[in-house]
PDB file of C-alpha atoms and ligand atoms in Angstrom:
ATOM      1  CA  MET F   1       0.006   0.019   0.015  1.00  0.00           C
ATOM      2  CA  ASN F   2       1.387   3.350  -1.033  1.00  0.00           C
ATOM      3  CA  ILE F   3      -0.456   6.444   0.389  1.00  0.00           C
ATOM      4  CA  ALA F   4       0.445   8.633  -2.645  1.00  0.00           C
ATOM      5  CA  ASN F   5      -2.654   9.376  -4.693  1.00  0.00           C
ATOM      6  CA  LYS F   6      -4.945   7.455  -2.371  1.00  0.00           C
ATOM      7  CA  SER F   7      -8.245   8.589  -0.740  1.00  0.00           C
ATOM      8  CA  VAL F   8      -8.112   8.345   3.094  1.00  0.00           C
ATOM      9  CA  LEU F   9     -10.737   8.733   5.790  1.00  0.00           C
ATOM     10  CA  ILE F  10      -9.493   9.560   9.336  1.00  0.00           C
ATOM     11  CA  THR F  11     -11.995   9.742  12.175  1.00  0.00           C
ATOM     12  CA  GLY F  12     -11.278  11.887  15.274  1.00  0.00           C
ATOM     13  CA  ALA F  13      -9.351  14.147  12.883  1.00  0.00           C
ATOM     14  CA  ASN F  14      -9.600  17.464  14.684  1.00  0.00           C
ATOM     15  CA  ARG F  15      -6.893  16.915  17.358  1.00  0.00           C
ATOM     16  CA  GLY F  16      -4.318  14.500  18.807  1.00  0.00           C
ATOM     17  CA  ILE F  17      -3.124  11.499  16.809  1.00  0.00           C
ATOM     18  CA  GLY F  18      -5.977  12.005  14.231  1.00  0.00           C
ATOM     19  CA  ARG F  19      -4.745  15.528  13.414  1.00  0.00           C
ATOM     20  CA  ALA F  20      -1.207  14.352  13.076  1.00  0.00           C
ATOM     21  CA  LEU F  21      -2.404  11.605  10.683  1.00  0.00           C
ATOM     22  CA  ILE F  22      -4.107  14.159   8.480  1.00  0.00           C
ATOM     23  CA  ASN F  23      -0.815  16.077   8.148  1.00  0.00           C
ATOM     24  CA  GLU F  24       1.134  12.930   7.485  1.00  0.00           C
ATOM     25  CA  ALA F  25      -1.240  11.720   4.827  1.00  0.00           C
ATOM     26  CA  LEU F  26      -0.844  15.091   3.052  1.00  0.00           C
ATOM     27  CA  ILE F  27       2.972  14.946   3.307  1.00  0.00           C
ATOM     28  CA  ARG F  28       2.798  11.454   1.710  1.00  0.00           C
ATOM     29  CA  GLY F  29       0.797  12.779  -1.286  1.00  0.00           C
ATOM     30  CA  ALA F  30      -2.661  11.529  -0.532  1.00  0.00           C
ATOM     31  CA  ARG F  31      -5.090  12.606  -3.286  1.00  0.00           C
ATOM     32  CA  ARG F  32      -7.931  13.357  -0.891  1.00  0.00           C
ATOM     33  CA  VAL F  33      -8.145  13.239   2.943  1.00  0.00           C
ATOM     34  CA  TYR F  34     -11.552  13.122   4.546  1.00  0.00           C
ATOM     35  CA  GLY F  35     -11.412  14.353   8.199  1.00  0.00           C
ATOM     36  CA  GLY F  36     -14.182  12.841  10.315  1.00  0.00           C
ATOM     37  CA  VAL F  37     -15.059  15.330  13.053  1.00  0.00           C
ATOM     38  CA  ARG F  38     -17.829  16.063  15.588  1.00  0.00           C
ATOM     39  CA  GLY F  39     -17.298  19.864  15.354  1.00  0.00           C
ATOM     40  CA  GLY F  40     -15.226  21.908  12.890  1.00  0.00           C
ATOM     41  CA  LEU F  41     -11.908  21.215  11.199  1.00  0.00           C
ATOM     42  CA  ALA F  42      -9.666  24.209  10.464  1.00  0.00           C
ATOM     43  CA  ILE F  43      -7.306  22.979   7.686  1.00  0.00           C
ATOM     44  CA  ALA F  44      -6.895  25.117   4.608  1.00  0.00           C
ATOM     45  CA  ASP F  45      -5.379  22.405   2.298  1.00  0.00           C
ATOM     46  CA  PRO F  46      -7.879  21.871  -0.595  1.00  0.00           C
ATOM     47  CA  ARG F  47      -7.248  18.118  -0.503  1.00  0.00           C
ATOM     48  CA  VAL F  48      -8.888  17.938   2.983  1.00  0.00           C
ATOM     49  CA  THR F  49     -12.620  17.555   3.223  1.00  0.00           C
ATOM     50  CA  PRO F  50     -14.303  17.733   6.633  1.00  0.00           C
ATOM     51  CA  VAL F  51     -17.008  15.120   7.196  1.00  0.00           C
ATOM     52  CA  THR F  52     -19.360  15.265  10.154  1.00  0.00           C
ATOM     53  CA  LEU F  53     -18.877  11.887  11.797  1.00  0.00           C
ATOM     54  CA  ASP F  54     -19.609  10.903  15.424  1.00  0.00           C
ATOM     55  CA  VAL F  55     -18.759   7.202  15.260  1.00  0.00           C
ATOM     56  CA  THR F  56     -21.619   6.391  17.650  1.00  0.00           C
ATOM     57  CA  SER F  57     -24.248   7.882  15.391  1.00  0.00           C
ATOM     58  CA  ALA F  58     -25.767   5.444  12.879  1.00  0.00           C
ATOM     59  CA  ALA F  59     -27.308   8.360  10.917  1.00  0.00           C
ATOM     60  CA  GLN F  60     -24.016  10.217  10.612  1.00  0.00           C
ATOM     61  CA  ILE F  61     -22.122   7.043   9.521  1.00  0.00           C
ATOM     62  CA  ALA F  62     -24.794   6.454   6.781  1.00  0.00           C
ATOM     63  CA  ARG F  63     -24.580  10.086   5.645  1.00  0.00           C
ATOM     64  CA  ALA F  64     -20.824  10.041   5.462  1.00  0.00           C
ATOM     65  CA  ALA F  65     -20.833   6.819   3.463  1.00  0.00           C
ATOM     66  CA  GLN F  66     -23.100   8.493   0.930  1.00  0.00           C
ATOM     67  CA  GLU F  67     -20.996  11.679   0.770  1.00  0.00           C
ATOM     68  CA  ILE F  68     -17.709   9.875   0.091  1.00  0.00           C
ATOM     69  CA  GLU F  69     -17.440   8.514  -3.405  1.00  0.00           C
ATOM     70  CA  SER F  70     -14.237   6.463  -3.288  1.00  0.00           C
ATOM     71  CA  LEU F  71     -11.998   5.250  -0.464  1.00  0.00           C
ATOM     72  CA  ASP F  72      -8.644   3.383  -0.180  1.00  0.00           C
ATOM     73  CA  VAL F  73      -7.804   3.748   3.533  1.00  0.00           C
ATOM     74  CA  LEU F  74     -10.092   3.996   6.585  1.00  0.00           C
ATOM     75  CA  LEU F  75      -8.355   5.084   9.824  1.00  0.00           C
ATOM     76  CA  THR F  76     -10.509   5.017  12.987  1.00  0.00           C
ATOM     77  CA  GLU F  77      -9.734   6.697  16.314  1.00  0.00           C
ATOM     78  CA  GLN F  78     -11.375   5.080  19.347  1.00  0.00           C
ATOM     79  CA  HIS F  79     -12.249   6.273  22.787  1.00  0.00           C
ATOM     80  CA  LEU F  80     -13.815   4.472  25.754  1.00  0.00           C
ATOM     81  CA  ALA F  81     -17.474   4.747  24.939  1.00  0.00           C
ATOM     82  CA  VAL F  82     -16.836   4.428  21.160  1.00  0.00           C
ATOM     83  CA  ASN F  83     -14.060   1.860  20.957  1.00  0.00           C
ATOM     84  CA  LEU F  84     -15.915  -1.188  19.645  1.00  0.00           C
ATOM     85  CA  TYR F  85     -19.174  -0.519  17.942  1.00  0.00           C
ATOM     86  CA  GLY F  86     -18.141   2.804  16.472  1.00  0.00           C
ATOM     87  CA  PRO F  87     -15.270   1.351  14.383  1.00  0.00           C
ATOM     88  CA  LEU F  88     -17.233  -1.759  13.609  1.00  0.00           C
ATOM     89  CA  ASN F  89     -20.166   0.152  12.229  1.00  0.00           C
ATOM     90  CA  VAL F  90     -17.978   2.712  10.385  1.00  0.00           C
ATOM     91  CA  THR F  91     -16.093  -0.217   8.797  1.00  0.00           C
ATOM     92  CA  ARG F  92     -19.391  -1.876   7.796  1.00  0.00           C
ATOM     93  CA  ALA F  93     -20.594   1.321   6.126  1.00  0.00           C
ATOM     94  CA  PHE F  94     -17.411   1.836   4.130  1.00  0.00           C
ATOM     95  CA  LEU F  95     -16.777  -1.842   3.150  1.00  0.00           C
ATOM     96  CA  PRO F  96     -18.329  -1.508  -0.327  1.00  0.00           C
ATOM     97  CA  LEU F  97     -15.885   1.321  -1.190  1.00  0.00           C
ATOM     98  CA  LEU F  98     -12.895  -0.529   0.331  1.00  0.00           C
ATOM     99  CA  ARG F  99     -13.781  -3.721  -1.510  1.00  0.00           C
ATOM    100  CA  ARG F 100     -13.811  -1.764  -4.766  1.00  0.00           C
ATOM    101  CA  SER F 101     -10.416  -0.130  -4.122  1.00  0.00           C
ATOM    102  CA  HIS F 102      -8.795  -3.208  -2.490  1.00  0.00           C
ATOM    103  CA  GLY F 103      -8.249  -0.831   0.400  1.00  0.00           C
ATOM    104  CA  ALA F 104      -7.239  -0.901   4.104  1.00  0.00           C
ATOM    105  CA  VAL F 105      -8.805  -0.416   7.512  1.00  0.00           C
ATOM    106  CA  VAL F 106      -6.406   0.887  10.221  1.00  0.00           C
ATOM    107  CA  ASN F 107      -7.644   0.687  13.818  1.00  0.00           C
ATOM    108  CA  ASN F 108      -5.789   2.794  16.401  1.00  0.00           C
ATOM    109  CA  LEU F 109      -5.627   0.571  19.392  1.00  0.00           C
ATOM    110  CA  SER F 110      -3.118   0.450  22.238  1.00  0.00           C
ATOM    111  CA  VAL F 111      -0.624  -1.780  23.982  1.00  0.00           C
ATOM    112  CA  VAL F 112      -3.255  -2.001  26.756  1.00  0.00           C
ATOM    113  CA  ALA F 113      -5.166  -4.247  24.391  1.00  0.00           C
ATOM    114  CA  LEU F 114      -2.460  -6.839  25.123  1.00  0.00           C
ATOM    115  CA  ALA F 115      -2.401  -6.457  28.901  1.00  0.00           C
ATOM    116  CA  PRO F 116      -4.878  -4.358  30.930  1.00  0.00           C
ATOM    117  CA  VAL F 117      -3.678  -1.365  32.928  1.00  0.00           C
ATOM    118  CA  PRO F 118      -5.792  -2.161  35.997  1.00  0.00           C
ATOM    119  CA  VAL F 119      -6.466   1.451  37.003  1.00  0.00           C
ATOM    120  CA  ILE F 120      -8.287   1.995  33.693  1.00  0.00           C
ATOM    121  CA  PRO F 121     -10.174  -1.261  33.277  1.00  0.00           C
ATOM    122  CA  GLY F 122     -12.961   0.006  31.030  1.00  0.00           C
ATOM    123  CA  TYR F 123     -10.459   1.515  28.530  1.00  0.00           C
ATOM    124  CA  SER F 124      -8.329  -1.596  28.667  1.00  0.00           C
ATOM    125  CA  ILE F 125     -11.305  -3.912  28.100  1.00  0.00           C
ATOM    126  CA  SER F 126     -12.501  -1.816  25.155  1.00  0.00           C
ATOM    127  CA  LYS F 127      -9.090  -1.871  23.485  1.00  0.00           C
ATOM    128  CA  ALA F 128      -8.791  -5.709  23.995  1.00  0.00           C
ATOM    129  CA  ALA F 129     -12.260  -6.145  22.466  1.00  0.00           C
ATOM    130  CA  ALA F 130     -11.308  -3.897  19.512  1.00  0.00           C
ATOM    131  CA  LEU F 131      -8.119  -5.915  18.936  1.00  0.00           C
ATOM    132  CA  SER F 132     -10.216  -9.118  18.856  1.00  0.00           C
ATOM    133  CA  MET F 133     -12.557  -7.391  16.332  1.00  0.00           C
ATOM    134  CA  THR F 134      -9.639  -6.257  14.229  1.00  0.00           C
ATOM    135  CA  GLN F 135      -8.159  -9.802  14.139  1.00  0.00           C
ATOM    136  CA  ALA F 136     -11.511 -11.319  13.202  1.00  0.00           C
ATOM    137  CA  LEU F 137     -12.208  -8.778  10.437  1.00  0.00           C
ATOM    138  CA  ARG F 138      -8.663  -9.304   9.148  1.00  0.00           C
ATOM    139  CA  ALA F 139      -9.321 -12.995   8.566  1.00  0.00           C
ATOM    140  CA  LEU F 140     -12.859 -12.456   7.222  1.00  0.00           C
ATOM    141  CA  LEU F 141     -11.939  -9.710   4.790  1.00  0.00           C
ATOM    142  CA  ALA F 142      -8.646 -11.233   3.539  1.00  0.00           C
ATOM    143  CA  GLY F 143     -10.459 -12.992   0.732  1.00  0.00           C
ATOM    144  CA  GLN F 144     -12.069  -9.686  -0.331  1.00  0.00           C
ATOM    145  CA  SER F 145      -8.657  -7.892  -0.811  1.00  0.00           C
ATOM    146  CA  VAL F 146      -9.321  -5.579   2.153  1.00  0.00           C
ATOM    147  CA  SER F 147      -6.447  -5.515   4.664  1.00  0.00           C
ATOM    148  CA  VAL F 148      -7.150  -4.825   8.358  1.00  0.00           C
ATOM    149  CA  HIS F 149      -4.415  -3.415  10.558  1.00  0.00           C
ATOM    150  CA  ALA F 150      -4.061  -2.972  14.282  1.00  0.00           C
ATOM    151  CA  VAL F 151      -1.994  -0.023  15.618  1.00  0.00           C
ATOM    152  CA  LEU F 152      -0.659  -0.974  19.074  1.00  0.00           C
ATOM    153  CA  LEU F 153       0.306   2.434  20.345  1.00  0.00           C
ATOM    154  CA  GLY F 154       2.353   3.249  23.434  1.00  0.00           C
ATOM    155  CA  PRO F 155       1.864   6.519  25.324  1.00  0.00           C
ATOM    156  CA  ILE F 156       1.492   9.543  23.022  1.00  0.00           C
ATOM    157  CA  ASP F 157       1.572  13.187  24.041  1.00  0.00           C
ATOM    158  CA  THR F 158      -2.069  14.274  23.439  1.00  0.00           C
ATOM    159  CA  ASP F 159      -4.977  15.633  25.430  1.00  0.00           C
ATOM    160  CA  MET F 160      -6.003  12.099  26.329  1.00  0.00           C
ATOM    161  CA  ASN F 161      -3.240  11.465  28.763  1.00  0.00           C
ATOM    162  CA  ARG F 162      -2.282  15.027  29.732  1.00  0.00           C
ATOM    163  CA  GLY F 163      -2.436  14.235  33.399  1.00  0.00           C
ATOM    164  CA  PHE F 164      -0.034  11.293  33.333  1.00  0.00           C
ATOM    165  CA  ASP F 165       3.595  12.028  34.109  1.00  0.00           C
ATOM    166  CA  ILE F 166       5.185   9.315  31.932  1.00  0.00           C
ATOM    167  CA  PRO F 167       7.432   9.358  28.827  1.00  0.00           C
ATOM    168  CA  LYS F 168       5.287  10.062  25.803  1.00  0.00           C
ATOM    169  CA  ALA F 169       6.127  10.101  22.119  1.00  0.00           C
ATOM    170  CA  PRO F 170       4.964  13.117  19.901  1.00  0.00           C
ATOM    171  CA  PRO F 171       1.828  12.443  17.845  1.00  0.00           C
ATOM    172  CA  GLU F 172       3.729  13.398  14.657  1.00  0.00           C
ATOM    173  CA  LEU F 173       6.123  10.510  15.247  1.00  0.00           C
ATOM    174  CA  ALA F 174       3.222   8.111  15.891  1.00  0.00           C
ATOM    175  CA  ALA F 175       1.488   9.244  12.677  1.00  0.00           C
ATOM    176  CA  ARG F 176       4.730   8.661  10.645  1.00  0.00           C
ATOM    177  CA  GLY F 177       5.085   5.262  12.278  1.00  0.00           C
ATOM    178  CA  ILE F 178       1.485   4.336  11.425  1.00  0.00           C
ATOM    179  CA  PHE F 179       1.781   5.192   7.745  1.00  0.00           C
ATOM    180  CA  ASP F 180       5.234   3.583   7.541  1.00  0.00           C
ATOM    181  CA  GLY F 181       3.739   0.350   8.930  1.00  0.00           C
ATOM    182  CA  LEU F 182       0.797   0.515   6.545  1.00  0.00           C
ATOM    183  CA  GLU F 183       3.047   1.108   3.563  1.00  0.00           C
ATOM    184  CA  ARG F 184       5.188  -1.866   4.599  1.00  0.00           C
ATOM    185  CA  GLY F 185       2.093  -4.021   4.854  1.00  0.00           C
ATOM    186  CA  GLU F 186       2.427  -4.832   8.548  1.00  0.00           C
ATOM    187  CA  GLU F 187      -0.740  -6.271  10.005  1.00  0.00           C
ATOM    188  CA  ASP F 188       0.134  -5.135  13.515  1.00  0.00           C
ATOM    189  CA  ILE F 189       1.851  -1.728  13.632  1.00  0.00           C
ATOM    190  CA  PHE F 190       4.078  -0.554  16.562  1.00  0.00           C
ATOM    191  CA  PRO F 191       4.635   3.063  15.712  1.00  0.00           C
ATOM    192  CA  ASP F 192       6.521   4.579  18.718  1.00  0.00           C
ATOM    193  CA  PRO F 193       9.559   3.673  20.786  1.00  0.00           C
ATOM    194  CA  MET F 194       7.634   2.105  23.762  1.00  0.00           C
ATOM    195  CA  SER F 195       5.459  -0.113  21.501  1.00  0.00           C
ATOM    196  CA  GLN F 196       8.400  -1.008  19.209  1.00  0.00           C
ATOM    197  CA  SER F 197      10.116  -2.640  22.251  1.00  0.00           C
ATOM    198  CA  ILE F 198       7.536  -5.367  22.308  1.00  0.00           C
ATOM    199  CA  ALA F 199       6.916  -5.714  18.539  1.00  0.00           C
ATOM    200  CA  GLU F 200       9.274  -8.675  17.953  1.00  0.00           C
ATOM    201  CA  SER F 201       8.036 -10.780  20.829  1.00  0.00           C
ATOM    202  CA  TRP F 202       4.398 -10.117  19.849  1.00  0.00           C
ATOM    203  CA  ARG F 203       4.990 -11.204  16.308  1.00  0.00           C
ATOM    204  CA  ALA F 204       6.816 -14.403  17.435  1.00  0.00           C
ATOM    205  CA  GLY F 205       4.421 -15.171  20.251  1.00  0.00           C
ATOM    206  CA  ALA F 206       1.748 -17.749  21.005  1.00  0.00           C
ATOM    207  CA  ALA F 207      -1.173 -15.290  20.509  1.00  0.00           C
ATOM    208  CA  LYS F 208      -0.035 -14.506  17.008  1.00  0.00           C
ATOM    209  CA  ALA F 209       0.463 -18.161  16.099  1.00  0.00           C
ATOM    210  CA  LEU F 210      -3.037 -18.961  17.394  1.00  0.00           C
ATOM    211  CA  GLU F 211      -4.500 -16.082  15.365  1.00  0.00           C
ATOM    212  CA  ARG F 212      -3.029 -17.483  12.210  1.00  0.00           C
ATOM    213  CA  GLN F 213      -4.235 -21.008  13.024  1.00  0.00           C
ATOM    214  CA  PHE F 214      -7.758 -19.866  13.694  1.00  0.00           C
ATOM    215  CA  ALA F 215      -7.797 -17.664  10.566  1.00  0.00           C
ATOM    216  CA  ALA F 216      -7.380 -20.795   8.501  1.00  0.00           C
ATOM    217  CA  PHE F 217     -10.819 -21.940   9.676  1.00  0.00           C
ATOM    218  CA  VAL F 218     -12.446 -19.242   7.559  1.00  0.00           C
ATOM    219  CA  PRO F 219     -13.924 -21.065   4.510  1.00  0.00           C
ATOM    220  CA  ARG F 220     -12.828 -19.679   1.202  1.00  0.00           C
ATOM    221  CA  SER F 221     -16.500 -19.096   0.188  1.00  0.00           C
ATOM    222  CA  ALA F 222     -17.284 -17.123   3.394  1.00  0.00           C
ATOM    223  CA  ALA F 223     -14.219 -14.960   3.031  1.00  0.00           C
ATOM    224  CA  ALA F 224     -15.170 -13.989  -0.465  1.00  0.00           C
ATOM    225  CA  ALA F 225     -18.813 -13.294   0.343  1.00  0.00           C
TER     226      ALA F 225
HETATM  227  N1  NAP A 301      -2.512   9.239  23.437  1.00  0.00           N
HETATM  228  C1  NAP A 301      -2.107   8.038  23.801  1.00  0.00           C
HETATM  229  O1  NAP A 301      -1.225   7.819  24.647  1.00  0.00           O
HETATM  230  C2  NAP A 301      -2.717   6.767  23.184  1.00  0.00           C
HETATM  231  C3  NAP A 301      -2.206   5.575  23.481  1.00  0.00           C
HETATM  232  C4  NAP A 301      -2.772   4.389  22.892  1.00  0.00           C
HETATM  233  C5  NAP A 301      -3.864   4.552  22.036  1.00  0.00           C
HETATM  234  N2  NAP A 301      -4.382   5.826  21.807  1.00  0.00           N
HETATM  235  C6  NAP A 301      -5.530   5.827  20.951  1.00  0.00           C
HETATM  236  O2  NAP A 301      -5.382   6.717  19.812  1.00  0.00           O
HETATM  237  C7  NAP A 301      -6.584   7.273  19.469  1.00  0.00           C
HETATM  238  C8  NAP A 301      -6.521   8.780  19.427  1.00  0.00           C
HETATM  239  O3  NAP A 301      -6.214   9.292  20.714  1.00  0.00           O
HETATM  240  P1  NAP A 301      -5.523  10.730  20.972  1.00  0.00           P
HETATM  241  O4  NAP A 301      -4.430  10.455  21.909  1.00  0.00           O
HETATM  242  O5  NAP A 301      -5.298  11.413  19.710  1.00  0.00           O
HETATM  243  O6  NAP A 301      -6.689  11.398  21.801  1.00  0.00           O
HETATM  244  P2  NAP A 301      -7.258  12.948  21.773  1.00  0.00           P
HETATM  245  O7  NAP A 301      -6.160  13.890  21.489  1.00  0.00           O
HETATM  246  O8  NAP A 301      -7.937  12.975  23.150  1.00  0.00           O
HETATM  247  O9  NAP A 301      -8.297  12.960  20.637  1.00  0.00           O
HETATM  248  C9  NAP A 301      -9.433  12.092  20.562  1.00  0.00           C
HETATM  249  C10 NAP A 301     -10.134  12.268  19.230  1.00  0.00           C
HETATM  250  O10 NAP A 301     -11.215  11.313  19.187  1.00  0.00           O
HETATM  251  C11 NAP A 301     -12.404  11.994  18.776  1.00  0.00           C
HETATM  252  N3  NAP A 301     -13.658  11.355  19.290  1.00  0.00           N
HETATM  253  C12 NAP A 301     -14.043  11.091  20.569  1.00  0.00           C
HETATM  254  N4  NAP A 301     -15.248  10.559  20.603  1.00  0.00           N
HETATM  255  C13 NAP A 301     -15.643  10.449  19.252  1.00  0.00           C
HETATM  256  C14 NAP A 301     -16.861   9.951  18.661  1.00  0.00           C
HETATM  257  N5  NAP A 301     -17.885   9.497  19.371  1.00  0.00           N
HETATM  258  N6  NAP A 301     -16.913  10.042  17.264  1.00  0.00           N
HETATM  259  C15 NAP A 301     -15.863  10.478  16.571  1.00  0.00           C
HETATM  260  N7  NAP A 301     -14.750  10.996  17.166  1.00  0.00           N
HETATM  261  C16 NAP A 301     -14.694  10.986  18.416  1.00  0.00           C
HETATM  262  C17 NAP A 301     -12.235  13.373  19.453  1.00  0.00           C
HETATM  263  O11 NAP A 301     -13.096  14.362  18.830  1.00  0.00           O
HETATM  264  P3  NAP A 301     -13.637  15.587  19.731  1.00  0.00           P
HETATM  265  O12 NAP A 301     -12.616  16.677  19.663  1.00  0.00           O
HETATM  266  O13 NAP A 301     -14.921  15.958  18.944  1.00  0.00           O
HETATM  267  O14 NAP A 301     -13.894  15.162  21.159  1.00  0.00           O
HETATM  268  C18 NAP A 301     -10.728  13.627  19.058  1.00  0.00           C
HETATM  269  O15 NAP A 301     -10.594  14.090  17.748  1.00  0.00           O
HETATM  270  C19 NAP A 301      -7.596   6.779  20.468  1.00  0.00           C
HETATM  271  O16 NAP A 301      -8.210   5.602  19.973  1.00  0.00           O
HETATM  272  C20 NAP A 301      -6.790   6.355  21.663  1.00  0.00           C
HETATM  273  O17 NAP A 301      -7.345   5.407  22.464  1.00  0.00           O
HETATM  274  C21 NAP A 301      -3.837   6.905  22.318  1.00  0.00           C
END
């Protein structure tokens, strides 16, 4: 996957990692970048089109899917109350476009999907569930030429974790790491120094081996449906 000349939809695009991903997609020569936002989006570049998109609103998802004519990459940002059904429903709505373009879904998850941080159980549970969803969709959509990627982020310096006094990577670095991983075709992307420290052991580990084993159960006919 090469981002140049592609059409990309990024949800949660007004700030944090989503905003950095918009800038990075433009730097990489995306043809059109749709910024999914709940309020406004102040970016002057003519290639950026704001789209009203609260990922928990079925009506807004349906409207956005009608407004956007072609799509190669769908990038979803997820928060506690919106982590699972929001990205699932947005992915469902854009699947016809992604099938047509042989495109990609990129879900911004977290290393807490792999092990819960006990002081934030709800967030950790939602990220683990979203990882499971991402892995299942990856196997189910493989036969339709739509790739599904998990981004296992470490701590990034955004509004979300402003109160935590821990080392954090800049969102611009995370955005570069996410598109680098996508362009290299990595199914699980570790875009920052903290997450990179566990990448190798994750890829060689038992959970990954089981994921591949279980993916082989998907009948060819179901995967192509
Ligand atoms: N920062 C980190 O350390 C870190 C680590 C691991 C994973 N992540 C993940 O990375 C993603 C982005 O986080 P961030 O750090 O960039 O957070 P952020 O700076 O707090 O930004 C969150 C973004 O999500 C949007 N959003 C919230 N609820 C939404 C909804 N219902 N529909 C559509 N958009 C919604 C917000 O829009 P509004 O401005 O309208 O609220 C905002 O654009 C999240 O999935 C987060 O879990 C972050």
